[in-house]
PDB file of C-alpha atoms in Angstrom:
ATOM      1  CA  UNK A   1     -38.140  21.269  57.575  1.00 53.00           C
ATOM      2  CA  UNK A   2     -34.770  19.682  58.762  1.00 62.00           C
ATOM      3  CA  UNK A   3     -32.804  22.100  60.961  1.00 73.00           C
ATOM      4  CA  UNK A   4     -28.793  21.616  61.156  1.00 75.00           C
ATOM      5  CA  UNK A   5     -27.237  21.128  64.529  1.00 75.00           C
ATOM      6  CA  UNK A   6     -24.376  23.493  65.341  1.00 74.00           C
ATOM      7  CA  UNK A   7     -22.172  19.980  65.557  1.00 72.00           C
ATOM      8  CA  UNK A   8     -23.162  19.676  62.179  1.00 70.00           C
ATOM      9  CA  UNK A   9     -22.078  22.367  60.346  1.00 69.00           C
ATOM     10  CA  UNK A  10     -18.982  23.066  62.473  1.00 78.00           C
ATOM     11  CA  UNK A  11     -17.847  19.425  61.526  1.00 70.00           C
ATOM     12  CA  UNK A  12     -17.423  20.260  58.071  1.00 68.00           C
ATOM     13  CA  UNK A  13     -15.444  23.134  58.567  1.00 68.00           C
ATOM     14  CA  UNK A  14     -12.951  21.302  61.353  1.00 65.00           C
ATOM     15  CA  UNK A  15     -12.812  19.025  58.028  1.00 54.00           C
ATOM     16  CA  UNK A  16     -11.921  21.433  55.633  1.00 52.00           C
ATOM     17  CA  UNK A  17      -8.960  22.778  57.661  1.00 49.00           C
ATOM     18  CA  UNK A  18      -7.807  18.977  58.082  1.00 48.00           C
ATOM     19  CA  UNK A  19      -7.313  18.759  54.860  1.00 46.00           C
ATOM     20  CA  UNK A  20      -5.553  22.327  53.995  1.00 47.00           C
ATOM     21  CA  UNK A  21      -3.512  22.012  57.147  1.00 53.00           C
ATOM     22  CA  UNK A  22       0.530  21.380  55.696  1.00 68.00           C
ATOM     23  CA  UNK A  23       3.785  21.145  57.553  1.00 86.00           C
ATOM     24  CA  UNK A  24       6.376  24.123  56.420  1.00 92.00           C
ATOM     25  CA  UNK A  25       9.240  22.219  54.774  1.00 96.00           C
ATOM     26  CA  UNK A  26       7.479  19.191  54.016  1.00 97.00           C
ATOM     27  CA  UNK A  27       6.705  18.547  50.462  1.00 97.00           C
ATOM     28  CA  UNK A  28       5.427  15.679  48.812  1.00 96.00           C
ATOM     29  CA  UNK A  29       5.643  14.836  44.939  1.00 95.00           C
ATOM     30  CA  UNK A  30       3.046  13.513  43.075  1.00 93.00           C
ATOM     31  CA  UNK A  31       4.906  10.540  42.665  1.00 95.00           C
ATOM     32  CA  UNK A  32       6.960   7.878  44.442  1.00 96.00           C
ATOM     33  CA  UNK A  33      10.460   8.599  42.783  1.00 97.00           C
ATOM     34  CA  UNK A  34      12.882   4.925  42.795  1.00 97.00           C
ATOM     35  CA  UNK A  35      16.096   5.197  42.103  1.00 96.00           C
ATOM     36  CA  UNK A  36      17.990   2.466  41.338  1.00 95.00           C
ATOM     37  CA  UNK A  37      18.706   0.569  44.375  1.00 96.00           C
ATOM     38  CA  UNK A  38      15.338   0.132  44.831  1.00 96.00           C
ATOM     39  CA  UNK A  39      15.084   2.765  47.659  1.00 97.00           C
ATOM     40  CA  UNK A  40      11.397   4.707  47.889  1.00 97.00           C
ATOM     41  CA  UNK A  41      11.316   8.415  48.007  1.00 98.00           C
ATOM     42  CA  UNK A  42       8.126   9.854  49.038  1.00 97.00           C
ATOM     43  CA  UNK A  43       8.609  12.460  51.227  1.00 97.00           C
ATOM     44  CA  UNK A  44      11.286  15.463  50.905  1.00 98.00           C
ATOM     45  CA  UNK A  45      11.745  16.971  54.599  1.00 98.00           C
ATOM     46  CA  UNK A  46      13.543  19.900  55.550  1.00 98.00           C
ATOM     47  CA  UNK A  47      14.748  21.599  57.934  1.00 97.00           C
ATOM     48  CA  UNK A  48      16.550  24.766  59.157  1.00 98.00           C
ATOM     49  CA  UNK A  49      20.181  24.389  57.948  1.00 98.00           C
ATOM     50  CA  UNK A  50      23.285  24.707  60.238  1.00 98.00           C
ATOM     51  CA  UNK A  51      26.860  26.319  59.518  1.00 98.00           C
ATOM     52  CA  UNK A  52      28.338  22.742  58.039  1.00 98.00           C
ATOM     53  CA  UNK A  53      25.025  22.492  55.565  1.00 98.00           C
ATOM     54  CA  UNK A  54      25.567  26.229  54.168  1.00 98.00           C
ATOM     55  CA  UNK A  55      29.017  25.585  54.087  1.00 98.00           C
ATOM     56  CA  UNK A  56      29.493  22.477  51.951  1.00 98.00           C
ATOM     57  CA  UNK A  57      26.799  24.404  49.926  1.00 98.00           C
ATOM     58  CA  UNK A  58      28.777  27.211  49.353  1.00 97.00           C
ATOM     59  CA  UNK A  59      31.937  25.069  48.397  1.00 97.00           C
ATOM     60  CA  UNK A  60      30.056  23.646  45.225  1.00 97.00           C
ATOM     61  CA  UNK A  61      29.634  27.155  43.799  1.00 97.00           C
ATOM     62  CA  UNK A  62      33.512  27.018  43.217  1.00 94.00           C
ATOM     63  CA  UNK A  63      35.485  30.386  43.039  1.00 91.00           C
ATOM     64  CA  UNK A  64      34.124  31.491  39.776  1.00 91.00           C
ATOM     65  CA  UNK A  65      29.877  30.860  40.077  1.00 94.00           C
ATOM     66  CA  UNK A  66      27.883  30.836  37.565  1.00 96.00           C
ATOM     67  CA  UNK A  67      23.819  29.725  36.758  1.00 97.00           C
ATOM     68  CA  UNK A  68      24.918  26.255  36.731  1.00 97.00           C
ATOM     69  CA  UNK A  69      27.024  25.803  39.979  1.00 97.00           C
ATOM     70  CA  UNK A  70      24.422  28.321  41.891  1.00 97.00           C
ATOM     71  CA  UNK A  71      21.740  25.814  40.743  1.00 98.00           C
ATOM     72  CA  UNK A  72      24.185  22.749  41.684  1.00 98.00           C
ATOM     73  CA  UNK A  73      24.576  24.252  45.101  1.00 98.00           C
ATOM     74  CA  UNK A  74      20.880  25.086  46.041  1.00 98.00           C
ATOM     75  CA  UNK A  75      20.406  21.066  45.115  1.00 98.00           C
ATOM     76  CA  UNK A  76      23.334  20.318  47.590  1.00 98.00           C
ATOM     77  CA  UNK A  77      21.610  22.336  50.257  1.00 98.00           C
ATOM     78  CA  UNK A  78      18.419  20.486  50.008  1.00 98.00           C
ATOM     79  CA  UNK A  79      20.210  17.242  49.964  1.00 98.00           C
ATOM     80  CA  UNK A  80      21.914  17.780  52.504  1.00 98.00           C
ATOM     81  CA  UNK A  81      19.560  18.567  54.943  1.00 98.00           C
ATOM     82  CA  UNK A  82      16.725  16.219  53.313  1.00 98.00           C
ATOM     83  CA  UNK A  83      19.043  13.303  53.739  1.00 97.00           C
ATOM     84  CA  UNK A  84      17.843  12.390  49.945  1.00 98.00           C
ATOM     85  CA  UNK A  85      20.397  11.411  47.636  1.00 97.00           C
ATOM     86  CA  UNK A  86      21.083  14.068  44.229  1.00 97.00           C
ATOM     87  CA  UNK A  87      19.551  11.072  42.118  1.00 97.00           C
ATOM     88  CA  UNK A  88      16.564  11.279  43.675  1.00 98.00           C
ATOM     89  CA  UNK A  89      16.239  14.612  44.313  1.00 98.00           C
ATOM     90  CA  UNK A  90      16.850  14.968  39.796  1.00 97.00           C
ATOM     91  CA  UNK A  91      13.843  13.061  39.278  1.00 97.00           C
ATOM     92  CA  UNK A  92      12.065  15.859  41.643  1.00 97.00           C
ATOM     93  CA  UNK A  93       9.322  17.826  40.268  1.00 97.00           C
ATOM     94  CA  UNK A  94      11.378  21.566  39.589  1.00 97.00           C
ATOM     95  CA  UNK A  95       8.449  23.620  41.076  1.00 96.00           C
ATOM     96  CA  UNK A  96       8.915  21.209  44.393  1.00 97.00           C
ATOM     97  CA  UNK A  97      12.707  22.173  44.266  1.00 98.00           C
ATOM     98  CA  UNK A  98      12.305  25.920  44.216  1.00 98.00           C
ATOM     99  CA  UNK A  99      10.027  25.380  46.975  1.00 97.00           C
ATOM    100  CA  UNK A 100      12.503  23.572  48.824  1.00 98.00           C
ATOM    101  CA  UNK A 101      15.149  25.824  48.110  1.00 98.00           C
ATOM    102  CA  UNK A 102      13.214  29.300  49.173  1.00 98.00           C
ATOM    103  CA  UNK A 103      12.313  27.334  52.148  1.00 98.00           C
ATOM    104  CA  UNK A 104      15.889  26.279  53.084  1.00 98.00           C
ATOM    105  CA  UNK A 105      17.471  29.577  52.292  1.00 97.00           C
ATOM    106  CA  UNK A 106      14.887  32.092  54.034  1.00 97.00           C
ATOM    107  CA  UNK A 107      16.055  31.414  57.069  1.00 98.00           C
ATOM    108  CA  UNK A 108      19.484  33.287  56.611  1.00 97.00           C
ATOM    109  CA  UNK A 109      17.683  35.234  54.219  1.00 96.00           C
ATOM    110  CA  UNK A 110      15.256  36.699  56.010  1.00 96.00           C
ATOM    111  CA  UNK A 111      17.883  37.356  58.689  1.00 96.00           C
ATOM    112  CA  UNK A 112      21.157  38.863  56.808  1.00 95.00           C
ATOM    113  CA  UNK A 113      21.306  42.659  57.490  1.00 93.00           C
ATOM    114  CA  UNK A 114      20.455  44.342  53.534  1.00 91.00           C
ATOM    115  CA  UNK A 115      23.268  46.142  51.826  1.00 86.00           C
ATOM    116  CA  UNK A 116      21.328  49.529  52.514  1.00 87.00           C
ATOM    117  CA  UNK A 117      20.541  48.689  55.721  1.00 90.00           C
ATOM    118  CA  UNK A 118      22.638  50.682  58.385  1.00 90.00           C
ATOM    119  CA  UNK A 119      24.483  48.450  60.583  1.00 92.00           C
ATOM    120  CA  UNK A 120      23.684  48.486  64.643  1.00 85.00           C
ATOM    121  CA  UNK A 121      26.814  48.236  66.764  1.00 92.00           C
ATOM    122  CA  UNK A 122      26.473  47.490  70.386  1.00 95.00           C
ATOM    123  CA  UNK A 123      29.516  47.032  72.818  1.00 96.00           C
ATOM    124  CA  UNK A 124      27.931  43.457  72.545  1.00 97.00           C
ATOM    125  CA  UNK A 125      25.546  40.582  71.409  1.00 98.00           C
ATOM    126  CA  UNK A 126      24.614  37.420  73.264  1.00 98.00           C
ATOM    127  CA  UNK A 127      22.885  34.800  71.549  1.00 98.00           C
ATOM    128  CA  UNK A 128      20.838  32.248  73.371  1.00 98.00           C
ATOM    129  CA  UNK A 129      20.761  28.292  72.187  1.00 98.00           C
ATOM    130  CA  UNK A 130      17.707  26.113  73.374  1.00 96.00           C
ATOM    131  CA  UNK A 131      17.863  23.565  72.928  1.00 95.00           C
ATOM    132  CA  UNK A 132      21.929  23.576  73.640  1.00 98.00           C
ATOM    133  CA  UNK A 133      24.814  22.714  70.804  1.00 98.00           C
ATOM    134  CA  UNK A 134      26.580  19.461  71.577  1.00 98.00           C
ATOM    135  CA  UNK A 135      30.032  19.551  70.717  1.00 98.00           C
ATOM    136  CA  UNK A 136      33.780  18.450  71.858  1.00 97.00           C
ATOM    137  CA  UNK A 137      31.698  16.530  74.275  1.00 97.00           C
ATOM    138  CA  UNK A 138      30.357  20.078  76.176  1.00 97.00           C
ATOM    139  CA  UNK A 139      26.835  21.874  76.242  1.00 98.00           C
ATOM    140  CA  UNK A 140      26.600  25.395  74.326  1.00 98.00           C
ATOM    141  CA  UNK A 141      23.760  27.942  75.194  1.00 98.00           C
ATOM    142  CA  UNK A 142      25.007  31.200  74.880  1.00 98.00           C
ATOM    143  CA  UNK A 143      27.374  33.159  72.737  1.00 98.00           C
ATOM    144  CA  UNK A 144      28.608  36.451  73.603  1.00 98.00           C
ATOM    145  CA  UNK A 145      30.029  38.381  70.873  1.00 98.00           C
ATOM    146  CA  UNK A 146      32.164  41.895  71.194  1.00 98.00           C
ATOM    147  CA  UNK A 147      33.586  44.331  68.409  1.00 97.00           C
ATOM    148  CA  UNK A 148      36.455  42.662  66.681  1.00 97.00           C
ATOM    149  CA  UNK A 149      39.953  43.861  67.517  1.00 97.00           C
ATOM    150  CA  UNK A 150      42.612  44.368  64.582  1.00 97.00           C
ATOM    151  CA  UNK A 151      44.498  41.369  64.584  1.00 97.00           C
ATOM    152  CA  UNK A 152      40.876  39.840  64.206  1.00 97.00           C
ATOM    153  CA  UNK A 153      40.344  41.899  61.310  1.00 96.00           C
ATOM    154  CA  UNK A 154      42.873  41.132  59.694  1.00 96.00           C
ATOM    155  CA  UNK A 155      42.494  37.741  59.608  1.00 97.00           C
ATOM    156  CA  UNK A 156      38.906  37.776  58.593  1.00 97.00           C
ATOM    157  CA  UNK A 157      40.002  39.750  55.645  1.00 95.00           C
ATOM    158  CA  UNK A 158      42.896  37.341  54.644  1.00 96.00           C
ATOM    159  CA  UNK A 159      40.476  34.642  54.709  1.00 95.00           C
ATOM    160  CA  UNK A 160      37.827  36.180  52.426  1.00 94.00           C
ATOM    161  CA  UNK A 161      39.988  37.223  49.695  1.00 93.00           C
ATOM    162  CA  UNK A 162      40.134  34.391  48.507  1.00 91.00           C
ATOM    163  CA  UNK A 163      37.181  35.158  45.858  1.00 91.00           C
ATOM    164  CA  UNK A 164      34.909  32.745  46.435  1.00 94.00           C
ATOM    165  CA  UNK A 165      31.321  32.476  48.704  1.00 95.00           C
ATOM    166  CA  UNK A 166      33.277  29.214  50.920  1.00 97.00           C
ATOM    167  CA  UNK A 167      35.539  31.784  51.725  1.00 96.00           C
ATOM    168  CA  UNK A 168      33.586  34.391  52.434  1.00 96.00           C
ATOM    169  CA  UNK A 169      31.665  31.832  55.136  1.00 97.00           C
ATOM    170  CA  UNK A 170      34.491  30.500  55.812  1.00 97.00           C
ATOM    171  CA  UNK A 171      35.561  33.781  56.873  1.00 97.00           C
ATOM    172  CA  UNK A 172      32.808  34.671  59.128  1.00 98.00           C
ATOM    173  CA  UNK A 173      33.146  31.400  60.476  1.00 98.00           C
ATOM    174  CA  UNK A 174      36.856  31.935  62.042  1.00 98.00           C
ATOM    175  CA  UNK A 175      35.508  35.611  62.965  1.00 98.00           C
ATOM    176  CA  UNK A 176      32.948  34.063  65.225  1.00 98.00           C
ATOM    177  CA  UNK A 177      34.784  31.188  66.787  1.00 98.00           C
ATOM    178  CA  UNK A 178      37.718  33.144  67.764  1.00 98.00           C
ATOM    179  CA  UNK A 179      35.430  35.782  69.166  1.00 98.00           C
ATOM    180  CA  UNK A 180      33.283  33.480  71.003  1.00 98.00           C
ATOM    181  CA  UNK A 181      35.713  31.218  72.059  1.00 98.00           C
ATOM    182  CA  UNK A 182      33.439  28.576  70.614  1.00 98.00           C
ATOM    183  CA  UNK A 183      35.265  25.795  68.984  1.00 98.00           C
ATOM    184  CA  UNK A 184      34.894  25.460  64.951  1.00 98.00           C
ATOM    185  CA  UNK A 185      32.647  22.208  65.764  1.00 98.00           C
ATOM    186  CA  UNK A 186      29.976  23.754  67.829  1.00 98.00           C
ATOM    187  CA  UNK A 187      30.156  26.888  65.374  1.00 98.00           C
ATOM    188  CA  UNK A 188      29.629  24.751  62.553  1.00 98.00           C
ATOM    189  CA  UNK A 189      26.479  22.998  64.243  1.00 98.00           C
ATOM    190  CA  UNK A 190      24.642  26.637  65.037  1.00 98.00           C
ATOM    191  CA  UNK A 191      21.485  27.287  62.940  1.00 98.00           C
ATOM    192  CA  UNK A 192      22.281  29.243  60.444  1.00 98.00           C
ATOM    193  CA  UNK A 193      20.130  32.096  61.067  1.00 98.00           C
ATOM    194  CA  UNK A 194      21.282  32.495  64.502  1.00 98.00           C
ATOM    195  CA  UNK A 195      24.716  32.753  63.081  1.00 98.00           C
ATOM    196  CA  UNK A 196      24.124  34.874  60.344  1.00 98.00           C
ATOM    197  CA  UNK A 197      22.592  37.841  63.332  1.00 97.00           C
ATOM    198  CA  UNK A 198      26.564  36.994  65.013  1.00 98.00           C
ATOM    199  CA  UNK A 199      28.130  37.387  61.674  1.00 98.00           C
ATOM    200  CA  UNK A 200      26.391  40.451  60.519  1.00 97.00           C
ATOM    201  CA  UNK A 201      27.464  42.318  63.957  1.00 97.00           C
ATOM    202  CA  UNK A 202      30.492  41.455  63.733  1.00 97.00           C
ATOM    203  CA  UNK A 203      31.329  42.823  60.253  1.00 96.00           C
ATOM    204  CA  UNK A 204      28.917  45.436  61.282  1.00 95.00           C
ATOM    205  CA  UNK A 205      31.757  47.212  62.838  1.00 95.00           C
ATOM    206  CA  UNK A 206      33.789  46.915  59.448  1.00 91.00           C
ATOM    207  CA  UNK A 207      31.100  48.745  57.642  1.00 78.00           C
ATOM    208  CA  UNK A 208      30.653  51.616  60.081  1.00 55.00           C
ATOM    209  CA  UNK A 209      34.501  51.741  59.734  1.00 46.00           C
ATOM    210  CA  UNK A 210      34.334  53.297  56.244  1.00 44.00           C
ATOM    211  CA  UNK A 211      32.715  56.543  57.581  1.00 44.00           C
ATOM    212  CA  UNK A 212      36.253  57.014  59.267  1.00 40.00           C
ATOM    213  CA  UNK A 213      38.394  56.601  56.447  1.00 40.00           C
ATOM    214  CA  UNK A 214      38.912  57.339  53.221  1.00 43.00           C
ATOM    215  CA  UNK A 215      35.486  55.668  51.084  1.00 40.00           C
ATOM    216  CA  UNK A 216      37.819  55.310  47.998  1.00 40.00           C
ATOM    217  CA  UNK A 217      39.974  53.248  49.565  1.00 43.00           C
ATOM    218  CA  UNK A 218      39.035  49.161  50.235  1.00 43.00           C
ATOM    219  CA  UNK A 219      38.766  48.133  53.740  1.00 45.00           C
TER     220      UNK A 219
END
């Protein structure tokens, strides 16, 4: 009778979980896609997006979205941060683009305070950077961010009036910098679900401010 050595059996499973191990935001089609130039594209790689990549995004939406430019956006994202070009990434398989797409966008996602969700509003939030933002030629590693004043307010609310998602990120984007005293290029380079926890406290304090006034009345 032949007996199995424990090196044995415990070599096919260390095989098995070779083969089932996969990198998160790696995905590979089942096919080499060529586009024109002649340029391969096996691998689509992605990564966590920063300010910029969300940002551009959101500019393709346009102020009045709709199926299409929501669609033409999420394809932006994923080009963007894939480095693939939108030619290539049409001849993707669709199923590997949602994937892409709820990979890129859970990372503000799964951050961003829900509209039910009760805001928490500290005298202040400091956010930590490692490794540090590189920008204007300086090192960023922390943020510290404080309740807005009302000149800050007012600005942030001028800004997102103008209808559209840009400029509601756009928004949140000046809110932040002038806040932090970061300059727009290091804010831009943040991931984005580091900024989206700085956002969200700062408008925090907008949202709480509706329990003090009037809740017919815009704020």
């Amino acid at each position: 009778m032949n007996t199995l050595t424990d090196a044995e059996v415990l070599c096919a499973v260390a095989e098995q979980d070779d083969t089932e191990q996969v990198e998160d935001g790696v995905f590979y089609p089942d096919s080499t896609i060529t586009t024109k130039d002649g340029a391969e594209w096996k691998v689509l790689r992605l990564r966590e997006p920063t300010v910029f990549h969300s940002l551009q995004a959101a500019k393709v939406i346009g102020k009045k979205p709709s199926i299409e430019s929501i669609y033409d956006s999420q394809i932006d994202l994923v080009c963007r941060i894939s480095g693939w070009p939108k030619v290539a990434a049409d001849q993707l398989p669709t199923r590997i683009l949602d994937k892409a797409v709820a990979y890129a966008s859970a990372f503000e996602e799964n951050v961003r305070r829900k509209q039910d969700e009760e805001p928490e509003c500290p005298e202040s939030l400091t956010l930590l950077f490692s490794p540090s933002i590189e920008a204007v030629n300086q090192s960023f590693s922390e943020m510290v961010l404080r309740e807005p004043v009302v000149s800050e307010r007012r600005k942030y609310k001028a800004t997102e009036s103008r209808g559209s998602f840009a400029g509601f990120l756009q928004a949140e984007i000046d809110l932040v910098s002038a806040i932090s005293g970061w300059p727009m290029a290091a804010v831009l380079k943040m991931p984005i679900s580091k900024f989206a926890k700085g956002a969200d406290y700062l408008t925090g304090f907008f949202i709480a401010g509706h329990q003090t006034g009037n809740p017919s009345q815009p704020i």
